[in-house]
């Protein structure tokens, strides 16, 4: 199954740090609010991080563009928590079989791009019986995600997002099209993570069912370390 801790760094690395609302207005953006690492204050007024930012501003003034607040303030931990609860959990990321597909959906809800409704519309072009287009990942949508060929689904969602950027996005903010496309192209399909996760789960299952495997493995490691030190000690005596 997909892993949030693998997906999160890929998406958050596409985000900057602090941007004031005044900066957005000065650059012709009338929609965005004060932002930190992709969290917009207009869309997320109750995020716990704003109280920390307001206190910092009261003491130090409004930070410059793309200012990174001291890590010790805990803002980056709050961003990660927000991403987990609002975006990853909303797509049931932990239950999605393919890591790359989960990452694409995570980016979809984080960045907008028409949200899950567009993903459901894409899947309906691949499914024998359509699912509801309601904008949420419920039981039917999750089952459909995991039943479809992962790489084909990934490619179709990516192509649809590119279309959204070139049409809807271009009308909304033409100057951002290049950045959105560059961000999109950082996502590529790979089954490697899924293989590693699967093999790891197999090992954990074997250990749970056969505790003796863990005990024997530990004994062999300790024995190997003991033999290594004995060999090194003997070699040292010979060389003296």
PDB file of C-alpha atoms in Angstrom:
ATOM      1  CA  UNK A   1       0.000   0.000   0.000  1.00  0.00           C
ATOM      2  CA  UNK A   2       1.019   3.622  -0.547  1.00  0.00           C
ATOM      3  CA  UNK A   3       3.040   5.496   2.058  1.00  0.00           C
ATOM      4  CA  UNK A   4       2.383   9.140   3.004  1.00  0.00           C
ATOM      5  CA  UNK A   5       5.984   9.615   4.178  1.00  0.00           C
ATOM      6  CA  UNK A   6       7.203   8.799   0.673  1.00  0.00           C
ATOM      7  CA  UNK A   7       4.599  10.944  -1.092  1.00  0.00           C
ATOM      8  CA  UNK A   8       4.812  14.036   1.097  1.00  0.00           C
ATOM      9  CA  UNK A   9       8.401  15.167   0.332  1.00  0.00           C
ATOM     10  CA  UNK A  10       7.719  14.996  -3.412  1.00  0.00           C
ATOM     11  CA  UNK A  11       4.745  17.332  -3.269  1.00  0.00           C
ATOM     12  CA  UNK A  12       5.930  19.717  -0.566  1.00  0.00           C
ATOM     13  CA  UNK A  13       9.241  20.209  -2.400  1.00  0.00           C
ATOM     14  CA  UNK A  14       7.208  21.982  -5.095  1.00  0.00           C
ATOM     15  CA  UNK A  15       6.001  24.577  -2.603  1.00  0.00           C
ATOM     16  CA  UNK A  16       7.787  27.732  -1.554  1.00  0.00           C
ATOM     17  CA  UNK A  17       7.762  29.269   1.917  1.00  0.00           C
ATOM     18  CA  UNK A  18       6.173  32.551   3.036  1.00  0.00           C
ATOM     19  CA  UNK A  19       4.258  34.823   0.647  1.00  0.00           C
ATOM     20  CA  UNK A  20       2.314  37.834   1.928  1.00  0.00           C
ATOM     21  CA  UNK A  21      -1.063  38.818   0.560  1.00  0.00           C
ATOM     22  CA  UNK A  22       0.445  42.178  -0.392  1.00  0.00           C
ATOM     23  CA  UNK A  23       2.970  40.387  -2.600  1.00  0.00           C
ATOM     24  CA  UNK A  24       0.206  38.558  -4.473  1.00  0.00           C
ATOM     25  CA  UNK A  25      -1.700  41.799  -5.082  1.00  0.00           C
ATOM     26  CA  UNK A  26       1.408  43.632  -6.250  1.00  0.00           C
ATOM     27  CA  UNK A  27       1.948  40.881  -8.807  1.00  0.00           C
ATOM     28  CA  UNK A  28      -1.575  40.852 -10.157  1.00  0.00           C
ATOM     29  CA  UNK A  29      -2.979  37.883  -8.205  1.00  0.00           C
ATOM     30  CA  UNK A  30      -6.351  38.871  -6.754  1.00  0.00           C
ATOM     31  CA  UNK A  31      -7.292  35.381  -5.525  1.00  0.00           C
ATOM     32  CA  UNK A  32      -4.494  34.118  -3.294  1.00  0.00           C
ATOM     33  CA  UNK A  33      -4.149  34.951   0.372  1.00  0.00           C
ATOM     34  CA  UNK A  34      -1.184  34.933   2.714  1.00  0.00           C
ATOM     35  CA  UNK A  35       0.542  31.603   2.097  1.00  0.00           C
ATOM     36  CA  UNK A  36       3.039  29.344   3.796  1.00  0.00           C
ATOM     37  CA  UNK A  37       4.326  26.188   2.075  1.00  0.00           C
ATOM     38  CA  UNK A  38       1.202  25.986  -0.051  1.00  0.00           C
ATOM     39  CA  UNK A  39      -1.308  26.648   2.737  1.00  0.00           C
ATOM     40  CA  UNK A  40      -3.436  29.629   1.757  1.00  0.00           C
ATOM     41  CA  UNK A  41      -4.864  31.659   4.634  1.00  0.00           C
ATOM     42  CA  UNK A  42      -8.062  32.469   2.750  1.00  0.00           C
ATOM     43  CA  UNK A  43      -8.803  28.798   2.187  1.00  0.00           C
ATOM     44  CA  UNK A  44      -7.476  27.657   5.584  1.00  0.00           C
ATOM     45  CA  UNK A  45      -8.163  30.477   8.074  1.00  0.00           C
ATOM     46  CA  UNK A  46      -8.184  28.163  11.106  1.00  0.00           C
ATOM     47  CA  UNK A  47      -4.813  26.519  10.495  1.00  0.00           C
ATOM     48  CA  UNK A  48      -2.816  26.549  13.751  1.00  0.00           C
ATOM     49  CA  UNK A  49       0.263  27.898  12.002  1.00  0.00           C
ATOM     50  CA  UNK A  50      -1.222  31.360  11.457  1.00  0.00           C
ATOM     51  CA  UNK A  51      -1.110  32.177  15.178  1.00  0.00           C
ATOM     52  CA  UNK A  52       2.626  31.402  15.171  1.00  0.00           C
ATOM     53  CA  UNK A  53       3.190  33.473  12.040  1.00  0.00           C
ATOM     54  CA  UNK A  54       1.182  36.416  13.413  1.00  0.00           C
ATOM     55  CA  UNK A  55       3.224  36.394  16.624  1.00  0.00           C
ATOM     56  CA  UNK A  56       6.456  36.348  14.622  1.00  0.00           C
ATOM     57  CA  UNK A  57       5.253  39.248  12.434  1.00  0.00           C
ATOM     58  CA  UNK A  58       4.269  41.291  15.495  1.00  0.00           C
ATOM     59  CA  UNK A  59       7.807  40.960  16.823  1.00  0.00           C
ATOM     60  CA  UNK A  60       9.796  41.121  13.584  1.00  0.00           C
ATOM     61  CA  UNK A  61       7.592  42.672  10.895  1.00  0.00           C
ATOM     62  CA  UNK A  62       6.284  41.046   7.719  1.00  0.00           C
ATOM     63  CA  UNK A  63       8.888  38.654   6.280  1.00  0.00           C
ATOM     64  CA  UNK A  64      10.272  39.022   2.782  1.00  0.00           C
ATOM     65  CA  UNK A  65       9.092  36.874  -0.124  1.00  0.00           C
ATOM     66  CA  UNK A  66       9.777  33.135   0.251  1.00  0.00           C
ATOM     67  CA  UNK A  67      11.051  33.565   3.814  1.00  0.00           C
ATOM     68  CA  UNK A  68      11.515  30.283   5.682  1.00  0.00           C
ATOM     69  CA  UNK A  69      10.535  30.588   9.326  1.00  0.00           C
ATOM     70  CA  UNK A  70      12.868  28.985  11.887  1.00  0.00           C
ATOM     71  CA  UNK A  71      12.246  25.240  12.028  1.00  0.00           C
ATOM     72  CA  UNK A  72      12.108  25.499  15.818  1.00  0.00           C
ATOM     73  CA  UNK A  73       8.729  27.272  15.533  1.00  0.00           C
ATOM     74  CA  UNK A  74       7.162  23.989  14.423  1.00  0.00           C
ATOM     75  CA  UNK A  75       5.434  25.376  11.322  1.00  0.00           C
ATOM     76  CA  UNK A  76       6.758  22.669   9.031  1.00  0.00           C
ATOM     77  CA  UNK A  77       5.410  19.966  11.328  1.00  0.00           C
ATOM     78  CA  UNK A  78       2.009  21.705  11.230  1.00  0.00           C
ATOM     79  CA  UNK A  79       2.133  21.832   7.426  1.00  0.00           C
ATOM     80  CA  UNK A  80       2.834  18.110   7.307  1.00  0.00           C
ATOM     81  CA  UNK A  81      -0.022  17.366   9.714  1.00  0.00           C
ATOM     82  CA  UNK A  82      -2.368  19.487   7.593  1.00  0.00           C
ATOM     83  CA  UNK A  83      -1.299  17.695   4.426  1.00  0.00           C
ATOM     84  CA  UNK A  84      -1.889  14.314   6.052  1.00  0.00           C
ATOM     85  CA  UNK A  85      -5.346  15.017   7.453  1.00  0.00           C
ATOM     86  CA  UNK A  86      -6.768  17.278   4.759  1.00  0.00           C
ATOM     87  CA  UNK A  87      -5.265  15.855   1.592  1.00  0.00           C
ATOM     88  CA  UNK A  88      -3.772  12.371   2.068  1.00  0.00           C
ATOM     89  CA  UNK A  89      -6.509  11.025   4.329  1.00  0.00           C
ATOM     90  CA  UNK A  90      -9.196  12.524   2.082  1.00  0.00           C
ATOM     91  CA  UNK A  91      -8.051  10.292  -0.793  1.00  0.00           C
ATOM     92  CA  UNK A  92      -7.641   7.288   1.549  1.00  0.00           C
ATOM     93  CA  UNK A  93      -3.993   7.246   0.553  1.00  0.00           C
ATOM     94  CA  UNK A  94      -3.053   4.445   2.943  1.00  0.00           C
ATOM     95  CA  UNK A  95      -5.483   2.148   1.097  1.00  0.00           C
ATOM     96  CA  UNK A  96      -4.316   2.895  -2.448  1.00  0.00           C
ATOM     97  CA  UNK A  97      -2.338  -0.040  -3.800  1.00  0.00           C
ATOM     98  CA  UNK A  98       0.037   1.829  -6.119  1.00  0.00           C
ATOM     99  CA  UNK A  99       2.420   4.446  -4.725  1.00  0.00           C
ATOM    100  CA  UNK A 100       2.684   6.461  -7.942  1.00  0.00           C
ATOM    101  CA  UNK A 101      -1.083   6.660  -8.372  1.00  0.00           C
ATOM    102  CA  UNK A 102      -1.472   7.741  -4.740  1.00  0.00           C
ATOM    103  CA  UNK A 103       1.148  10.456  -5.235  1.00  0.00           C
ATOM    104  CA  UNK A 104      -0.642  11.731  -8.331  1.00  0.00           C
ATOM    105  CA  UNK A 105      -3.967  11.896  -6.480  1.00  0.00           C
ATOM    106  CA  UNK A 106      -2.306  13.567  -3.478  1.00  0.00           C
ATOM    107  CA  UNK A 107      -0.876  16.226  -5.763  1.00  0.00           C
ATOM    108  CA  UNK A 108      -4.286  16.556  -7.426  1.00  0.00           C
ATOM    109  CA  UNK A 109      -6.100  17.505  -4.217  1.00  0.00           C
ATOM    110  CA  UNK A 110      -3.170  19.548  -2.854  1.00  0.00           C
ATOM    111  CA  UNK A 111      -2.772  21.634  -6.002  1.00  0.00           C
ATOM    112  CA  UNK A 112      -6.369  21.870  -7.168  1.00  0.00           C
ATOM    113  CA  UNK A 113      -6.519  21.029 -10.894  1.00  0.00           C
ATOM    114  CA  UNK A 114     -10.247  20.312 -10.726  1.00  0.00           C
ATOM    115  CA  UNK A 115      -9.958  17.991  -7.730  1.00  0.00           C
ATOM    116  CA  UNK A 116     -11.210  14.417  -7.451  1.00  0.00           C
ATOM    117  CA  UNK A 117     -14.200  15.062  -9.736  1.00  0.00           C
ATOM    118  CA  UNK A 118     -11.880  15.214 -12.721  1.00  0.00           C
ATOM    119  CA  UNK A 119     -10.170  12.002 -11.596  1.00  0.00           C
ATOM    120  CA  UNK A 120     -13.545  10.275 -11.356  1.00  0.00           C
ATOM    121  CA  UNK A 121     -14.417  11.504 -14.845  1.00  0.00           C
ATOM    122  CA  UNK A 122     -11.123  10.099 -16.136  1.00  0.00           C
ATOM    123  CA  UNK A 123     -11.758   6.742 -14.472  1.00  0.00           C
ATOM    124  CA  UNK A 124     -15.243   6.570 -15.986  1.00  0.00           C
ATOM    125  CA  UNK A 125     -13.630   6.496 -19.435  1.00  0.00           C
ATOM    126  CA  UNK A 126     -11.823   3.315 -18.320  1.00  0.00           C
ATOM    127  CA  UNK A 127     -14.503   1.521 -16.299  1.00  0.00           C
ATOM    128  CA  UNK A 128     -17.196  -0.818 -17.694  1.00  0.00           C
ATOM    129  CA  UNK A 129     -19.721   0.719 -15.268  1.00  0.00           C
ATOM    130  CA  UNK A 130     -19.315   4.393 -14.261  1.00  0.00           C
ATOM    131  CA  UNK A 131     -18.920   5.535 -10.685  1.00  0.00           C
ATOM    132  CA  UNK A 132     -20.498   8.635  -9.184  1.00  0.00           C
ATOM    133  CA  UNK A 133     -18.737  11.946  -9.820  1.00  0.00           C
ATOM    134  CA  UNK A 134     -19.074  13.448  -6.350  1.00  0.00           C
ATOM    135  CA  UNK A 135     -15.561  14.757  -5.673  1.00  0.00           C
ATOM    136  CA  UNK A 136     -14.774  12.382  -2.807  1.00  0.00           C
ATOM    137  CA  UNK A 137     -12.858   9.113  -2.547  1.00  0.00           C
ATOM    138  CA  UNK A 138     -15.430   6.767  -1.077  1.00  0.00           C
ATOM    139  CA  UNK A 139     -15.708   2.994  -1.229  1.00  0.00           C
ATOM    140  CA  UNK A 140     -16.591   2.811  -4.935  1.00  0.00           C
ATOM    141  CA  UNK A 141     -13.944   5.291  -6.044  1.00  0.00           C
ATOM    142  CA  UNK A 142     -11.249   3.582  -3.982  1.00  0.00           C
ATOM    143  CA  UNK A 143     -12.196   0.179  -5.395  1.00  0.00           C
ATOM    144  CA  UNK A 144     -12.050   1.611  -8.916  1.00  0.00           C
ATOM    145  CA  UNK A 145      -8.627   3.180  -8.306  1.00  0.00           C
ATOM    146  CA  UNK A 146      -7.213  -0.151  -7.163  1.00  0.00           C
ATOM    147  CA  UNK A 147      -8.908  -2.184  -9.904  1.00  0.00           C
ATOM    148  CA  UNK A 148      -7.617  -0.200 -12.882  1.00  0.00           C
ATOM    149  CA  UNK A 149      -4.190  -0.744 -14.501  1.00  0.00           C
ATOM    150  CA  UNK A 150      -1.998   1.525 -12.387  1.00  0.00           C
ATOM    151  CA  UNK A 151       0.300   2.907 -15.070  1.00  0.00           C
ATOM    152  CA  UNK A 152      -2.549   3.596 -17.504  1.00  0.00           C
ATOM    153  CA  UNK A 153      -4.553   5.358 -14.784  1.00  0.00           C
ATOM    154  CA  UNK A 154      -1.512   7.417 -13.782  1.00  0.00           C
ATOM    155  CA  UNK A 155      -0.890   8.484 -17.388  1.00  0.00           C
ATOM    156  CA  UNK A 156      -4.521   9.427 -17.995  1.00  0.00           C
ATOM    157  CA  UNK A 157      -4.749  11.514 -14.816  1.00  0.00           C
ATOM    158  CA  UNK A 158      -1.495  13.238 -15.717  1.00  0.00           C
ATOM    159  CA  UNK A 159      -2.728  13.987 -19.259  1.00  0.00           C
ATOM    160  CA  UNK A 160      -6.022  15.342 -17.903  1.00  0.00           C
ATOM    161  CA  UNK A 161      -4.162  17.575 -15.467  1.00  0.00           C
ATOM    162  CA  UNK A 162      -2.051  18.936 -18.296  1.00  0.00           C
ATOM    163  CA  UNK A 163      -5.248  19.699 -20.205  1.00  0.00           C
ATOM    164  CA  UNK A 164      -6.664  21.491 -17.149  1.00  0.00           C
ATOM    165  CA  UNK A 165      -3.503  23.594 -16.838  1.00  0.00           C
ATOM    166  CA  UNK A 166      -3.565  24.540 -20.523  1.00  0.00           C
ATOM    167  CA  UNK A 167      -7.255  25.491 -20.504  1.00  0.00           C
ATOM    168  CA  UNK A 168      -8.791  26.349 -17.124  1.00  0.00           C
ATOM    169  CA  UNK A 169      -5.478  27.210 -15.490  1.00  0.00           C
ATOM    170  CA  UNK A 170      -4.352  29.334 -18.429  1.00  0.00           C
ATOM    171  CA  UNK A 171      -7.524  31.438 -18.164  1.00  0.00           C
ATOM    172  CA  UNK A 172      -7.171  31.816 -14.412  1.00  0.00           C
ATOM    173  CA  UNK A 173      -3.448  32.664 -14.300  1.00  0.00           C
ATOM    174  CA  UNK A 174      -1.545  32.526 -17.628  1.00  0.00           C
ATOM    175  CA  UNK A 175       1.771  33.438 -16.000  1.00  0.00           C
ATOM    176  CA  UNK A 176       1.684  30.296 -13.836  1.00  0.00           C
ATOM    177  CA  UNK A 177       1.178  27.784 -16.657  1.00  0.00           C
ATOM    178  CA  UNK A 178       4.899  27.128 -17.135  1.00  0.00           C
ATOM    179  CA  UNK A 179       5.447  26.506 -13.416  1.00  0.00           C
ATOM    180  CA  UNK A 180       2.417  24.210 -13.167  1.00  0.00           C
ATOM    181  CA  UNK A 181       3.580  22.140 -16.143  1.00  0.00           C
ATOM    182  CA  UNK A 182       7.112  21.932 -14.741  1.00  0.00           C
ATOM    183  CA  UNK A 183       5.678  20.754 -11.419  1.00  0.00           C
ATOM    184  CA  UNK A 184       3.503  18.162 -13.142  1.00  0.00           C
ATOM    185  CA  UNK A 185       6.413  16.741 -15.112  1.00  0.00           C
ATOM    186  CA  UNK A 186       8.304  15.969 -11.897  1.00  0.00           C
ATOM    187  CA  UNK A 187       5.849  13.115 -11.356  1.00  0.00           C
ATOM    188  CA  UNK A 188       6.713   9.890 -13.161  1.00  0.00           C
ATOM    189  CA  UNK A 189       5.338   6.387 -12.817  1.00  0.00           C
ATOM    190  CA  UNK A 190       7.402   3.768 -11.022  1.00  0.00           C
ATOM    191  CA  UNK A 191       6.583   0.354  -9.600  1.00  0.00           C
ATOM    192  CA  UNK A 192       9.834   0.181  -7.597  1.00  0.00           C
ATOM    193  CA  UNK A 193       8.365   1.566  -4.385  1.00  0.00           C
ATOM    194  CA  UNK A 194       5.414  -0.771  -4.637  1.00  0.00           C
ATOM    195  CA  UNK A 195       7.762  -3.736  -5.003  1.00  0.00           C
ATOM    196  CA  UNK A 196       9.801  -2.672  -1.983  1.00  0.00           C
ATOM    197  CA  UNK A 197       6.663  -2.112   0.102  1.00  0.00           C
ATOM    198  CA  UNK A 198       5.265  -5.488  -0.933  1.00  0.00           C
ATOM    199  CA  UNK A 199       8.460  -7.333  -0.096  1.00  0.00           C
ATOM    200  CA  UNK A 200       8.730  -5.502   3.236  1.00  0.00           C
ATOM    201  CA  UNK A 201       5.174  -6.499   4.099  1.00  0.00           C
ATOM    202  CA  UNK A 202       5.988 -10.117   3.213  1.00  0.00           C
ATOM    203  CA  UNK A 203       8.982 -10.109   5.557  1.00  0.00           C
ATOM    204  CA  UNK A 204       6.936  -8.547   8.358  1.00  0.00           C
ATOM    205  CA  UNK A 205       4.223 -11.181   7.860  1.00  0.00           C
ATOM    206  CA  UNK A 206       6.756 -14.010   8.031  1.00  0.00           C
ATOM    207  CA  UNK A 207       8.216 -12.589  11.248  1.00  0.00           C
ATOM    208  CA  UNK A 208       4.786 -12.149  12.837  1.00  0.00           C
ATOM    209  CA  UNK A 209       3.793 -15.714  11.965  1.00  0.00           C
ATOM    210  CA  UNK A 210       7.186 -17.177  12.802  1.00  0.00           C
ATOM    211  CA  UNK A 211       8.854 -15.316  15.685  1.00  0.00           C
ATOM    212  CA  UNK A 212      11.609 -17.922  15.594  1.00  0.00           C
ATOM    213  CA  UNK A 213      12.774 -16.331  12.313  1.00  0.00           C
ATOM    214  CA  UNK A 214      13.470 -13.066  14.110  1.00  0.00           C
ATOM    215  CA  UNK A 215      15.241 -14.857  16.958  1.00  0.00           C
ATOM    216  CA  UNK A 216      17.394 -16.942  14.624  1.00  0.00           C
ATOM    217  CA  UNK A 217      18.235 -13.899  12.506  1.00  0.00           C
ATOM    218  CA  UNK A 218      19.329 -11.981  15.591  1.00  0.00           C
ATOM    219  CA  UNK A 219      21.440 -14.905  16.796  1.00  0.00           C
ATOM    220  CA  UNK A 220      23.171 -15.197  13.419  1.00  0.00           C
ATOM    221  CA  UNK A 221      23.958 -11.470  13.361  1.00  0.00           C
ATOM    222  CA  UNK A 222      25.428 -11.592  16.875  1.00  0.00           C
ATOM    223  CA  UNK A 223      27.434 -14.713  16.010  1.00  0.00           C
ATOM    224  CA  UNK A 224      28.741 -13.035  12.863  1.00  0.00           C
ATOM    225  CA  UNK A 225      29.874  -9.986  14.808  1.00  0.00           C
ATOM    226  CA  UNK A 226      31.607 -12.241  17.355  1.00  0.00           C
ATOM    227  CA  UNK A 227      33.467 -14.160  14.641  1.00  0.00           C
ATOM    228  CA  UNK A 228      34.531 -10.909  12.992  1.00  0.00           C
ATOM    229  CA  UNK A 229      36.121  -9.578  16.199  1.00  0.00           C
ATOM    230  CA  UNK A 230      37.822 -12.940  16.900  1.00  0.00           C
ATOM    231  CA  UNK A 231      39.271 -12.947  13.378  1.00  0.00           C
ATOM    232  CA  UNK A 232      40.489  -9.368  13.729  1.00  0.00           C
ATOM    233  CA  UNK A 233      42.055 -10.130  17.117  1.00  0.00           C
ATOM    234  CA  UNK A 234      43.855 -13.195  15.704  1.00  0.00           C
ATOM    235  CA  UNK A 235      45.086 -11.223  12.703  1.00  0.00           C
ATOM    236  CA  UNK A 236      46.429  -8.506  14.997  1.00  0.00           C
ATOM    237  CA  UNK A 237      48.379 -11.071  17.084  1.00  0.00           C
ATOM    238  CA  UNK A 238      49.927 -12.588  13.933  1.00  0.00           C
ATOM    239  CA  UNK A 239      51.068  -9.183  12.701  1.00  0.00           C
ATOM    240  CA  UNK A 240      52.723  -8.273  16.009  1.00  0.00           C
TER     241      UNK A 240
END
